[in-house]
XYZ file of C-alpha atoms in Angstrom:
697
model
C -27.406 -8.196 -16.532
C -26.382 -11.814 -16.347
C -23.108 -13.122 -14.918
C -20.889 -15.312 -17.084
C -21.967 -18.905 -16.852
C -20.135 -20.277 -13.788
C -19.478 -23.717 -15.235
C -18.072 -22.249 -18.428
C -15.863 -19.731 -16.676
C -14.487 -22.151 -14.111
C -12.567 -23.892 -16.901
C -10.907 -20.585 -17.639
C -9.569 -20.482 -14.080
C -7.347 -23.396 -15.045
C -6.418 -22.532 -18.613
C -7.009 -19.994 -21.392
C -10.283 -20.317 -23.313
C -10.172 -22.948 -26.012
C -12.064 -20.977 -28.615
C -14.353 -22.322 -31.363
C -11.841 -24.882 -32.594
C -12.038 -26.760 -29.312
C -15.821 -27.212 -29.420
C -18.214 -29.392 -31.352
C -20.496 -27.629 -33.851
C -23.568 -28.159 -31.666
C -21.823 -26.793 -28.568
C -20.543 -23.836 -30.571
C -24.058 -23.068 -31.788
C -25.464 -23.199 -28.253
C -22.551 -21.132 -26.934
C -23.337 -18.533 -29.587
C -26.975 -18.344 -28.548
C -26.028 -18.109 -24.879
C -23.578 -15.315 -25.613
C -26.161 -13.434 -27.659
C -28.698 -13.729 -24.830
C -26.157 -12.451 -22.329
C -25.270 -9.553 -24.590
C -28.953 -8.649 -24.885
C -29.234 -8.552 -21.091
C -26.051 -6.506 -20.590
C -26.490 -2.740 -20.511
C -24.300 0.225 -19.591
C -20.639 0.297 -18.611
C -19.756 1.680 -22.046
C -16.871 3.825 -20.786
C -15.238 0.922 -18.962
C -15.516 -1.381 -21.981
C -14.168 1.282 -24.348
C -11.161 2.055 -22.137
C -10.231 -1.591 -21.739
C -10.472 -2.457 -25.428
C -8.518 0.648 -26.387
C -5.751 -0.880 -24.268
C -6.231 -4.299 -25.910
C -5.917 -2.632 -29.314
C -2.720 -0.852 -28.256
C -4.290 2.606 -28.454
C -3.180 3.487 -24.912
C -0.225 2.657 -22.671
C -2.478 1.358 -19.875
C -1.823 -2.308 -19.147
C -3.778 -2.871 -15.908
C -7.387 -1.792 -15.427
C -8.681 -1.928 -11.846
C -12.476 -2.211 -11.534
C -13.867 -1.884 -8.016
C -17.267 -1.566 -6.360
C -19.552 -3.198 -3.780
C -21.081 -6.643 -4.085
C -24.002 -6.876 -6.502
C -22.848 -3.879 -8.520
C -22.006 -5.853 -11.660
C -18.260 -6.497 -11.622
C -18.582 -10.138 -12.643
C -21.115 -9.279 -15.345
C -18.780 -6.646 -16.752
C -15.956 -9.184 -16.932
C -18.306 -11.562 -18.731
C -19.065 -8.872 -21.314
C -15.326 -8.279 -21.774
C -14.723 -11.992 -22.299
C -17.465 -12.225 -24.934
C -16.300 -9.106 -26.779
C -12.703 -10.372 -26.742
C -13.950 -13.676 -28.138
C -15.701 -11.923 -31.014
C -12.456 -10.102 -31.752
C -10.561 -13.391 -31.728
C -8.460 -12.208 -28.793
C -7.291 -14.917 -26.316
C -8.802 -14.555 -22.838
C -8.194 -16.108 -19.425
C -10.871 -15.656 -16.737
C -9.500 -16.195 -13.209
C -12.016 -16.262 -10.335
C -10.143 -15.647 -7.083
C -12.775 -17.610 -5.183
C -11.688 -20.745 -7.040
C -7.931 -20.229 -6.710
C -5.670 -20.897 -3.737
C -4.360 -17.586 -2.420
C -0.687 -18.348 -2.964
C 1.923 -17.055 -5.420
C 2.561 -20.540 -6.761
C -1.084 -21.257 -7.589
C -1.736 -17.897 -9.236
C 1.540 -17.902 -11.155
C 0.826 -21.357 -12.563
C -2.490 -20.195 -14.047
C -1.117 -16.953 -15.455
C 1.875 -18.673 -17.049
C -0.496 -21.125 -18.738
C -2.514 -18.185 -20.065
C 0.583 -16.390 -21.358
C 1.521 -19.339 -23.545
C -0.806 -17.625 -26.017
C 0.417 -14.158 -26.988
C -1.225 -11.062 -25.501
C -3.861 -12.947 -23.521
C -6.439 -10.679 -21.860
C -6.317 -11.699 -18.183
C -9.565 -11.094 -16.246
C -9.246 -11.516 -12.449
C -12.527 -11.546 -10.482
C -12.767 -11.233 -6.675
C -9.415 -9.457 -6.335
C -10.140 -8.523 -2.708
C -9.615 -12.187 -1.876
C -6.069 -11.899 -3.247
C -5.261 -8.910 -1.029
C -2.501 -10.819 0.839
C -0.750 -11.208 -2.531
C -1.198 -7.596 -3.630
C 2.440 -6.617 -3.164
C 3.677 -9.722 -5.000
C 1.199 -9.259 -7.854
C 2.141 -5.590 -8.200
C 5.904 -6.035 -8.019
C 6.533 -9.477 -9.532
C 3.701 -11.245 -11.337
C 2.194 -8.444 -13.419
C 5.526 -6.874 -14.452
C 6.574 -10.338 -15.730
C 3.646 -10.538 -18.159
C 4.292 -9.754 -21.853
C 4.653 -6.042 -22.548
C 1.497 -5.876 -24.697
C -0.694 -8.006 -22.402
C -3.660 -6.350 -20.655
C -4.923 -7.340 -17.196
C -8.265 -6.425 -15.612
C -8.509 -6.720 -11.815
C -12.037 -6.585 -10.339
C -12.634 -6.401 -6.594
C -14.623 -4.698 -3.900
C -11.864 -2.382 -2.687
C -10.002 0.320 -4.544
C -6.278 -0.217 -5.123
C -4.030 0.657 -2.212
C -1.758 3.718 -2.168
C 1.302 1.705 -3.198
C -0.112 1.508 -6.725
C -0.119 5.291 -6.964
C 3.176 5.826 -5.191
C 4.959 3.853 -7.925
C 5.600 6.257 -10.842
C 5.525 3.324 -13.270
C 2.066 2.121 -12.260
C 0.778 5.691 -12.270
C 1.245 5.599 -16.075
C 0.193 2.017 -16.741
C -2.791 1.671 -14.349
C -6.347 2.943 -14.831
C -8.927 2.680 -12.025
C -12.653 2.304 -12.732
C -14.901 2.833 -9.685
C -18.043 0.877 -10.604
C -21.066 2.710 -9.271
C -24.771 2.089 -9.383
C -26.540 2.231 -12.704
C -28.241 5.515 -13.424
C -32.005 5.632 -13.729
C -32.080 5.401 -17.526
C -29.698 2.431 -17.599
C -31.636 0.714 -14.814
C -34.789 1.008 -16.903
C -33.001 -0.396 -19.932
C -31.844 -3.355 -17.854
C -35.356 -3.984 -16.561
C -36.712 -3.778 -20.096
C -34.065 -6.237 -21.293
C -35.188 -8.543 -18.497
C -38.800 -8.394 -19.684
C -40.320 -5.657 -17.504
C -42.842 -3.534 -19.427
C -44.987 -1.026 -17.516
C -43.197 -0.990 -14.151
C -39.675 -0.004 -15.167
C -39.707 3.443 -13.534
C -41.040 2.227 -10.181
C -38.803 -0.848 -10.032
C -35.782 1.185 -11.111
C -36.417 3.493 -8.179
C -36.867 0.532 -5.835
C -33.715 -1.245 -7.047
C -31.619 1.915 -6.618
C -29.251 0.996 -9.426
C -28.060 -2.347 -8.030
C -28.105 -4.915 -10.858
C -28.682 -7.899 -8.570
C -31.653 -6.248 -6.874
C -33.054 -5.171 -10.263
C -32.797 -8.709 -11.609
C -34.661 -10.054 -8.571
C -37.364 -7.406 -8.948
C -37.737 -8.218 -12.639
C -38.303 -11.858 -11.725
C -40.977 -10.840 -9.219
C -42.598 -8.533 -11.776
C -42.947 -11.373 -14.238
C -45.129 -13.119 -11.658
C -47.581 -10.191 -11.752
C -46.858 -8.873 -8.246
C -45.856 -5.317 -7.357
C -43.493 -5.292 -4.353
C -43.307 -2.058 -2.383
C -39.819 -2.948 -1.099
C -37.222 -5.662 -1.550
C -38.389 -7.457 1.584
C -41.772 -7.948 -0.097
C -40.242 -10.501 -2.461
C -39.448 -13.377 -0.088
C -40.534 -15.984 -2.612
C -37.954 -14.701 -5.092
C -35.331 -14.981 -2.384
C -36.585 -18.455 -1.552
C -36.449 -19.571 -5.192
C -32.918 -18.309 -5.586
C -31.969 -20.183 -2.416
C -33.577 -23.365 -3.706
C -31.586 -23.087 -6.931
C -28.313 -22.752 -5.038
C -28.931 -24.673 -1.812
C -30.987 -27.738 -2.723
C -29.123 -30.576 -1.036
C -29.389 -30.144 2.747
C -29.665 -33.682 4.223
C -31.331 -32.981 7.593
C -31.977 -30.473 10.379
C -28.445 -30.679 11.814
C -26.942 -29.911 8.414
C -29.399 -27.023 7.997
C -28.369 -25.673 11.413
C -24.729 -25.987 10.374
C -25.467 -24.104 7.169
C -27.322 -21.403 9.117
C -24.371 -21.065 11.502
C -21.985 -20.805 8.543
C -24.173 -18.067 7.039
C -24.408 -16.170 10.316
C -20.808 -16.308 11.552
C -17.999 -14.630 9.654
C -15.925 -17.815 9.810
C -17.090 -21.301 10.838
C -14.877 -23.899 12.527
C -15.392 -27.379 13.920
C -15.307 -25.847 17.410
C -18.235 -23.570 16.600
C -20.217 -26.425 15.045
C -19.497 -28.612 18.090
C -21.206 -25.965 20.206
C -24.186 -25.708 17.853
C -24.658 -29.386 16.922
C -22.792 -31.588 19.422
C -21.797 -34.982 18.116
C -22.031 -34.175 14.406
C -19.643 -31.258 13.999
C -16.966 -33.086 11.974
C -19.546 -34.633 9.649
C -21.352 -31.345 9.003
C -18.064 -29.441 8.594
C -16.920 -31.917 5.931
C -20.277 -31.580 4.171
C -20.114 -27.787 4.224
C -16.555 -27.853 2.924
C -17.688 -29.893 -0.086
C -20.469 -27.478 -1.117
C -19.720 -25.349 -4.203
C -21.110 -22.230 -2.507
C -18.899 -22.592 0.609
C -15.363 -21.235 0.641
C -12.437 -22.206 2.857
C -10.504 -19.330 4.413
C -7.493 -19.253 6.679
C -9.733 -19.010 9.778
C -12.579 -21.299 8.725
C -15.429 -21.791 6.269
C -17.674 -19.059 4.925
C -20.496 -18.778 2.412
C -20.228 -16.870 -0.842
C -21.626 -13.449 0.025
C -24.681 -13.630 -2.241
C -25.595 -17.099 -0.954
C -25.143 -15.902 2.630
C -27.486 -12.967 2.170
C -30.089 -15.063 0.375
C -30.027 -17.845 2.954
C -30.232 -15.455 5.911
C -33.110 -13.529 4.318
C -34.978 -16.757 3.689
C -34.407 -18.121 7.201
C -35.432 -14.893 8.915
C -38.624 -14.707 6.831
C -39.499 -18.406 7.101
C -38.693 -18.898 10.784
C -37.855 -15.801 12.870
C -37.587 -17.978 15.991
C -35.034 -20.281 14.357
C -33.090 -17.281 13.072
C -32.977 -15.861 16.624
C -31.912 -19.266 17.984
C -28.997 -19.496 15.552
C -28.009 -15.928 16.380
C -28.016 -16.763 20.095
C -25.962 -19.931 19.534
C -23.248 -18.163 17.566
C -23.212 -15.220 19.952
C -22.947 -17.376 23.077
C -20.090 -19.403 21.616
C -17.966 -16.353 20.896
C -18.787 -14.686 24.228
C -17.504 -17.825 25.940
C -14.375 -17.685 23.777
C -13.598 -14.146 24.968
C -13.547 -15.383 28.554
C -11.739 -18.665 27.871
C -8.147 -18.304 29.175
C -7.068 -21.111 26.833
C -8.177 -19.131 23.768
C -5.109 -17.591 22.133
C -7.164 -15.208 19.968
C -9.908 -13.521 22.005
C -9.759 -10.620 19.530
C -11.178 -12.865 16.803
C -14.050 -13.881 19.066
C -14.750 -10.224 19.835
C -14.706 -9.403 16.120
C -17.246 -12.162 15.453
C -19.580 -10.684 18.085
C -19.210 -7.207 16.602
C -20.055 -8.482 13.123
C -23.220 -10.237 14.344
C -24.893 -6.825 14.623
C -27.258 -6.980 11.637
C -29.486 -4.001 12.549
C -26.887 -1.542 13.802
C -26.997 2.016 12.397
C -23.536 1.174 10.979
C -24.815 -1.989 9.242
C -23.148 -0.964 5.976
C -19.768 -0.900 7.749
C -20.267 -4.267 9.439
C -21.315 -5.726 6.076
C -18.056 -4.515 4.522
C -16.085 -6.020 7.391
C -17.901 -9.357 7.114
C -17.113 -9.518 3.418
C -13.438 -8.836 4.079
C -13.321 -11.519 6.765
C -10.628 -9.659 8.666
C -10.841 -10.604 12.344
C -7.421 -10.054 13.925
C -7.018 -6.968 16.161
C -3.841 -7.497 18.241
C -2.201 -5.158 20.700
C 0.401 -2.867 19.179
C 4.138 -3.370 19.675
C 6.473 -0.529 20.633
C 7.299 0.201 16.973
C 3.640 0.040 16.003
C 2.692 2.392 18.837
C 5.111 4.958 17.439
C 3.488 4.544 14.019
C 0.100 5.166 15.631
C 1.402 8.410 17.135
C 2.539 9.457 13.653
C -0.984 8.866 12.298
C -2.481 10.917 15.153
C -0.061 13.766 14.459
C -0.946 13.775 10.757
C -4.669 14.050 11.530
C -4.954 15.808 14.905
C -1.698 17.743 15.117
C 1.459 17.603 17.257
C -0.291 18.526 20.521
C -2.638 15.498 20.400
C 0.231 13.307 19.257
C 2.289 14.410 22.278
C -0.572 13.487 24.627
C -0.967 10.111 22.925
C 2.757 9.382 23.200
C 2.717 10.185 26.926
C -0.350 7.999 27.543
C 1.218 5.150 25.602
C 4.392 5.431 27.673
C 2.311 5.178 30.847
C -0.064 2.424 29.621
C 1.715 0.615 26.760
C -0.753 -2.308 26.602
C -3.664 -0.001 25.820
C -3.109 0.266 22.037
C -4.860 -2.040 19.550
C -4.447 -1.985 15.782
C -5.131 -3.558 12.405
C -1.900 -3.693 10.455
C -1.376 -2.923 6.761
C 1.789 -3.452 4.697
C 3.246 -0.079 5.642
C 1.842 0.555 9.122
C -1.404 0.642 11.086
C -4.551 0.633 8.949
C -6.631 1.543 12.016
C -6.063 1.829 15.766
C -7.674 2.371 19.149
C -6.147 3.510 22.453
C -7.931 2.407 25.644
C -6.929 4.254 28.835
C -7.611 3.760 32.524
C -7.998 6.664 34.943
C -6.610 7.939 37.179
C -3.309 8.236 35.355
C -0.237 10.377 36.084
C -1.180 13.680 37.704
C 0.359 15.806 34.945
C -1.541 13.943 32.211
C -4.795 14.156 34.166
C -4.374 17.937 34.016
C -2.810 18.366 30.575
C -5.325 16.258 28.632
C -8.501 18.396 28.486
C -10.755 15.485 27.511
C -9.498 13.306 30.354
C -9.771 16.205 32.810
C -13.367 16.868 31.765
C -14.270 13.191 32.139
C -12.631 13.028 35.563
C -14.519 16.123 36.748
C -17.812 14.771 35.405
C -17.423 11.431 37.205
C -16.625 13.188 40.489
C -19.906 15.070 40.079
C -22.163 12.300 38.684
C -20.905 9.126 40.367
C -17.642 9.361 42.296
C -15.235 6.452 42.247
C -14.975 4.202 45.250
C -11.620 3.065 46.606
C -9.895 0.901 43.991
C -12.213 1.797 41.097
C -11.079 3.109 37.700
C -12.512 4.734 34.583
C -12.070 3.169 31.132
C -11.726 5.685 28.265
C -11.481 4.880 24.547
C -9.439 8.076 24.128
C -7.998 7.889 20.589
C -9.138 6.049 17.480
C -8.776 6.442 13.744
C -7.783 4.933 10.424
C -5.165 5.852 7.858
C -7.361 5.867 4.732
C -10.173 7.970 6.217
C -9.308 9.022 9.758
C -12.941 8.957 10.906
C -15.579 6.736 9.318
C -13.493 3.911 7.850
C -15.073 0.485 8.604
C -11.715 -0.696 9.965
C -11.990 1.940 12.672
C -15.300 0.393 13.758
C -13.565 -2.998 13.856
C -10.652 -1.872 16.043
C -12.724 0.296 18.369
C -15.419 -2.361 18.708
C -13.052 -5.256 19.338
C -10.870 -3.347 21.805
C -13.943 -2.152 23.732
C -15.402 -5.654 23.949
C -12.125 -7.121 25.173
C -11.580 -4.410 27.772
C -15.182 -4.424 28.996
C -15.232 -8.198 29.394
C -11.855 -8.671 31.047
C -10.825 -5.497 32.918
C -12.914 -4.055 35.788
C -13.995 -0.424 35.563
C -16.639 1.724 37.232
C -17.272 3.945 34.208
C -16.706 3.611 30.462
C -16.329 6.492 27.994
C -15.833 6.535 24.231
C -14.471 9.744 22.710
C -15.628 10.515 19.150
C -16.268 13.411 16.762
C -19.728 14.962 17.011
C -21.362 13.458 13.908
C -24.655 11.717 13.131
C -22.555 8.825 11.804
C -21.533 7.946 15.349
C -24.358 9.444 17.417
C -27.058 6.957 16.415
C -24.615 4.074 16.785
C -23.772 4.995 20.379
C -27.481 5.426 21.144
C -27.950 1.908 19.773
C -25.315 0.760 22.300
C -27.248 2.479 25.087
C -24.524 5.074 25.731
C -25.363 8.671 26.660
C -23.827 11.926 25.449
C -22.069 12.853 28.675
C -19.724 15.614 27.472
C -19.407 17.958 24.499
C -16.084 19.786 24.116
C -14.836 22.368 21.605
C -11.163 21.698 20.868
C -9.965 24.175 18.280
C -11.901 23.475 15.095
C -13.155 20.131 16.388
C -16.289 19.349 18.340
C -15.739 16.246 20.469
C -18.311 14.137 22.308
C -17.681 11.688 25.143
C -20.314 8.946 25.289
C -20.426 6.956 28.494
C -22.176 4.903 31.115
C -21.842 4.016 34.785
C -21.017 0.298 34.660
C -21.873 -0.106 38.337
C -25.506 0.704 37.509
C -25.469 -1.010 34.104
C -22.995 -3.914 34.353
C -21.458 -5.524 31.294
C -23.706 -8.644 31.470
C -26.749 -6.360 31.458
C -25.299 -4.581 28.404
C -25.006 -7.899 26.558
C -28.536 -8.846 27.614
C -29.804 -5.607 26.068
C -27.748 -6.083 22.906
C -29.078 -9.630 22.420
C -32.347 -7.951 21.435
C -30.993 -4.863 19.701
C -28.688 -6.861 17.433
C -31.862 -8.270 15.847
C -34.195 -5.256 16.074
C -31.957 -2.182 15.736
C -33.670 -0.414 18.650
C -31.864 2.681 19.934
C -32.088 4.684 23.138
C -31.220 4.390 26.831
C -30.974 0.969 28.474
C -34.303 -0.494 29.683
C -35.072 0.471 33.269
C -35.360 -3.141 34.409
C -31.682 -3.726 33.582
C -30.428 -0.827 35.716
C -29.186 -1.281 39.263
C -29.465 1.200 42.138
C -26.569 3.541 42.805
C -23.545 1.535 44.024
C -22.795 1.126 47.713
C -19.951 3.136 49.170
C -17.136 1.265 50.870
C -18.597 2.120 54.296
C -22.104 1.048 53.225
C -20.747 -2.170 51.746
C -18.865 -2.988 54.963
C -22.007 -2.451 57.045
C -24.091 -4.548 54.639
C -21.671 -7.503 54.832
C -21.671 -7.393 58.645
C -25.467 -7.262 58.672
C -25.691 -10.181 56.223
C -23.407 -12.298 58.406
C -25.627 -11.752 61.440
C -28.753 -12.726 59.448
C -27.216 -15.480 57.346
C -28.830 -18.465 59.102
C -32.218 -16.818 59.707
C -35.132 -17.714 57.443
C -35.606 -14.750 55.087
C -32.766 -12.960 56.821
C -31.174 -11.764 53.556
C -34.392 -10.820 51.756
C -33.803 -7.101 52.262
C -30.011 -7.077 52.080
C -28.523 -4.235 50.055
C -25.969 -6.748 48.782
C -28.686 -8.300 46.565
C -28.256 -5.405 44.086
C -24.468 -5.419 44.270
C -22.022 -7.209 41.972
C -21.982 -10.108 44.419
C -25.239 -11.357 42.867
C -25.497 -11.842 39.112
C -28.314 -10.193 37.177
C -31.068 -12.633 36.334
C -30.239 -14.976 39.213
C -33.262 -17.248 39.757
C -32.961 -17.133 43.568
C -30.793 -14.123 44.449
C -31.182 -14.531 48.223
C -29.950 -18.117 48.135
C -27.166 -17.147 45.715
C -25.961 -14.444 48.128
C -26.058 -16.838 51.083
C -24.096 -19.453 49.162
C -21.523 -16.884 48.064
C -20.946 -15.815 51.675
C -20.511 -19.445 52.764
C -18.168 -20.223 49.852
C -16.075 -17.116 50.452
C -15.694 -17.933 54.139
C -14.624 -21.479 53.241
C -12.208 -20.134 50.629
C -10.310 -18.104 53.219
C -8.596 -21.282 54.394
C -6.591 -21.302 51.133
C -4.810 -18.122 52.205
C -1.788 -17.988 54.462
C -3.178 -17.842 57.980
C -6.676 -17.950 56.568
C -7.733 -21.175 58.233
C -8.105 -19.343 61.561
C -10.302 -16.745 59.840
C -12.477 -19.483 58.410
C -12.848 -21.290 61.758
C -13.871 -18.231 63.706
C -16.382 -17.058 61.050
C -17.955 -20.491 60.609
C -18.297 -21.013 64.356
C -19.739 -17.530 64.916
C -22.132 -17.194 61.953
C -22.780 -20.625 60.387
C -22.983 -23.165 63.209
C -25.894 -21.745 65.181
C -23.793 -20.856 68.222
C -26.076 -18.806 70.518
C -23.498 -16.168 71.468
C -19.959 -14.998 70.856
C -18.987 -16.169 74.338
C -20.200 -19.649 73.409
C -18.273 -19.524 70.144
C -15.086 -18.553 72.003
C -15.577 -21.434 74.386
C -16.059 -23.974 71.577
C -12.944 -22.645 69.857
C -11.067 -22.898 73.162
C -9.977 -19.270 72.981
C -9.970 -16.540 75.631
C -12.793 -14.160 74.785
C -10.431 -11.235 74.149
C -8.357 -13.376 71.783
C -11.521 -14.611 70.071
C -12.744 -11.024 69.567
C -9.408 -10.003 68.082
C -9.518 -12.957 65.654
C -13.137 -12.220 64.732
C -12.427 -8.565 63.910
C -9.528 -9.562 61.650
C -11.560 -12.324 59.995
C -14.468 -9.980 59.213
C -12.093 -7.367 57.837
C -10.477 -9.951 55.564
C -13.844 -11.285 54.401
C -15.013 -7.760 53.559
C -11.779 -7.139 51.608
C -12.290 -10.278 49.500
C -15.928 -9.439 48.817
C -15.057 -5.801 48.027
C -12.559 -6.951 45.405
C -15.351 -8.966 43.821
C -17.694 -5.980 43.985
C -15.167 -3.764 42.185
C -14.332 -6.393 39.563
C -17.936 -6.806 38.544
C -19.576 -9.803 36.876
C -17.525 -12.142 34.653
C -14.157 -10.853 35.841
C -11.981 -12.894 38.179
C -10.814 -10.478 40.893
C -7.999 -12.725 42.072
C -4.430 -11.573 41.344
C -2.832 -12.831 38.121
């Protein structure tokens, strides 16, 4: 199949088609030949075409046809066939590509009013998912204002929302056409129309009914090669890229383009991180490209161009592809931790959507295409709506538990909002909670008992549990659920200290391989009524969050699954008593050459993983922490006594007391208090873990 010629159809975004009278004879003749060629290459979709033209002819009451399906499935090509057939019938047509129209009521209304100056214009709207923010207005105001006999075709990736069906009027006047893959016979017909002769059966099987993939395979076949899989046609991908992206000025612009292809949304800030000094220039250049779109949160590539460019870059230069991935990833990780960033949830969403090889790659692809990045915390009213969703899917008992947890920890609920309530949600808890809830919630009780057996909490430590999660359209398995759960987990893991993390999920293959990919283990399996529930978890003291991100830096590109690599795991954490003894020992050995080489603190959270010189890093931390005590009320005395005793080379405590001009008994009392305070400060850091500031506020 061939899409309608982009240059020809763009004029229809601004006005109805002019028809033969508006063209010169030569142009009309060429247009006729082009249309005939496109008709020859268009196969299938007979039922959709018949239903729509029955409506055009007035044979049915349907006035809006909604065509939906994934990218590459042939929505645009179907609209092109409709436009050509309408032209042959002499029926006025307006083709509106949502990618070329500002997403505002004023802009859309202006185009539709211009189209309706001709009676009964067939309105074809492509890329309707990009007009999702206007869905309510289109449904309730714009479309009802069209002439009574006018027919509209909406084509987008997503099916119409429930509000279309809840309206008894639209139930009679709307027809939905889910556009699926071509069947085997139609795929072969398409390949034959595209010039394939003896390989139609094999290529039809390889293309799996996707028109775009079939067209690419037909192009490869014409070269005489026989690809075993789509990845075996990199030259076809490269040629398509060269046809679309043929004007990259230099390496910095190519890096900017690669960043724009890799991130969900690209801003000047992101480009400044990737190509310092040229961000504004490259952003302006990207914004002027016909294959780059401007969204509310930044620039993004047309989905087909993005996939082609990324495939080409990964094949041509795997090292450069990995470098770009690392650049984008590092930028958004920094944004999560930046206190000046007002939207850390968007940064977390960007990191989640960088996972190209995840077992849930189809879900992340859907989310990237939607470009939806905001996952805020839920308000009081929204939390009550979340409880209602839980009750509808899990029953009143689970809803009661959720309501009680939300009352105790109101900031723990995240959501993606739809017009009429939460589209998806996640509830992150911290244990221990209220005693009655710790007993009444069987999943929490089982987790608590397991931790006491496997790795008991130390004083001040907590357990993080992703206890509830779901979506309204499909309670388990909706891509939006992956978005909310993933973003909320990333934000909590990066900013709130915890000794253990657990994620509660149904026992399905859909989730099991994904959690293995994240390095989580199946820690618990519970039978709750008719449901089988699994708690996946890990001891973050042995596998800290920075180590998790180090592991994922590789897995995001390879898709490897299984337990974390052994070299990233730490020994079992020190108890409070062991930690106290280790700090005291380190103080006594601090100024000795090699004195800290065997310190147990080297494998604690006081020393970052991957530190080039961990012994020196530990020594410097101890010195800095001692110096920092002077900022506390009464802390200057603590600092003086510790520095004189352990840092100045004083031969004995008696000598230190003499230098400080203190009676020895007074000196000893001050030293005991100073060591206790130092241990408290270091223990807070140990419990907080890497990346997290343990200081209050």
